[in-house]
């Protein structure tokens, strides 16, 4: 019998062993070599051109919708936005095999042997680019189904080592019907990976309960109970009567829930206390007594009678505070007993934490609470389809995410003027969420939506980006429905185009360069004016100049300007440098700068 290695030479065997040694032992492995190369090969430069008639509202445009394969769009963005994006959200195709994903111009179907490997390789290449876009305090949030979660998480661990934060779970529907297994799968995940300086913004603590004020300079306070869940047998030392020094009325301790604070008479010598004694709190006017009314029982008989008839003093839940069997029952005869419970003043100004952390678990409940995350519970997938139907008058897009999910995620990840990127934008739910949040809090967050056309050889005229992604934002901008009042987001509609490096001299237009340079300098986009010898974009922070043709007037224009925040680009800097006659202004080469940034 011959084995499968018998015919190999020693050199071939060594080769095989070395290859095996190089192979990864732990982690996610997929068949990279077997997959047809991504149509977007790495050898080309990518430019983006503005399509004015598909853009919306007047320039300058703070937001972008980019039409094209996101691999190209991400390569362009890596040139213009490296380290500049605060929040990236993506909802990639889940690779169900049900026509949810076009790769190299065709849907990847269930029978494809390399379906999972292709999906992993596809995402790997895009995530590796996306990583470079994240700001130092940036976060990447990725939606995924339960079924694909494990694979994607391992992939993300590989692309973003050490950046894993955790995951959110949200409820997508009320019930599902896998009746055979009696399992109702009604949730999805959002995986969170972040740079070291990122932290969620959290929710402001609700300050509504801090509504009392003594006008003594200490500010607003809330009234908090001073009891804890131990009975008097368990915590003898904190079972004692409290007296209000102002009225001299006495307040009984509940035998079922004793005081949270010690009394100085029962503190043992050397005993360390975590909080002040009740006497110290009273002296500091931090205990609130109701001081509304009192009762008095002149004899033990009266008192016992009241206890028996349940007319004695009660706690907030109506439970009797005094009982015949209590050790201090005699104490309460002939004393003024205050009605109501003492409470402690907690001052808003003294709280060190006014932010509540974000919950990673979004639990289903029939009663949506006020906090954003809990609201999601009622905002399920079905509702998201309704949102699309409302805007388009039809179910224009399958399986969009609910706006509230995106709103919640963006609200806790991106501050007022941050950039939010979604490079699997689909129906642009993320853009609507950004628009709504900005409208609600006056923020100026900007978005970049990237979407493919989804054109295939079978459907060559399909353009999802133009007709759904951008169209949703256009419709929101134009809507007169009061529901969308105040939602406005002008955007530049960009289209990616690949240019071979050797053709850059001819095919990279001044307009392409202008767009890339504006983006690179964090300026809102404008249209390039070819009739001008040089184009200028000037803001308080930056002056960007692109010189297309040498013109002596440029030198006069430049002379009075300082170098500070001035960026002058030219196709052929030499002529300008000579004309500047030693003036200290840097003239940067357009092509080299862009290519260097593109390739870094
Ligand atoms: C699951 S959907 C995203 C839905 C989106 N979250 C929403 O709420 O509408 C994924 C989207 O990614 C797009 N897509 C898939 N491959 C892409 C690629 N290579 N480049 C750009 N977009 C792509 C698909 O066209 C699809 O619209």
Short mmCIF file of C-alpha atoms in Angstrom, two decimals, residues 294-307 311-313 322 330-337 339:
data_model
loop_
_atom_site.label_atom_id
_atom_site.label_comp_id
_atom_site.label_asym_id
_atom_site.label_seq_id
_atom_site.Cartn_x
_atom_site.Cartn_y
_atom_site.Cartn_z
CA UNK A 294 -47.82 64.36 65.00
CA UNK A 295 -49.84 61.93 67.14
CA UNK A 296 -49.52 61.25 70.82
CA UNK A 297 -50.65 58.25 72.87
CA UNK A 298 -51.01 59.24 76.53
CA UNK A 299 -51.14 55.71 77.89
CA UNK A 300 -49.87 52.30 76.90
CA UNK A 301 -53.45 51.25 76.60
CA UNK A 302 -54.13 53.95 73.97
CA UNK A 303 -51.07 52.92 72.08
CA UNK A 304 -51.91 49.22 72.08
CA UNK A 305 -55.46 50.07 71.09
CA UNK A 306 -54.16 52.02 68.06
CA UNK A 307 -51.88 49.14 67.12
CA UNK A 311 -54.48 53.35 63.33
CA UNK A 312 -50.92 53.79 64.60
CA UNK A 313 -48.04 55.35 62.62
CA UNK A 322 -45.09 50.20 66.10
CA UNK A 330 -42.85 51.78 76.12
CA UNK A 331 -40.68 54.56 74.78
CA UNK A 332 -43.55 55.72 72.55
CA UNK A 333 -46.04 56.42 75.32
CA UNK A 334 -46.61 60.19 75.78
CA UNK A 335 -44.18 61.19 73.03
CA UNK A 336 -45.03 63.34 70.04
CA UNK A 337 -44.69 60.93 67.12
CA UNK A 339 -46.27 61.56 60.88
#
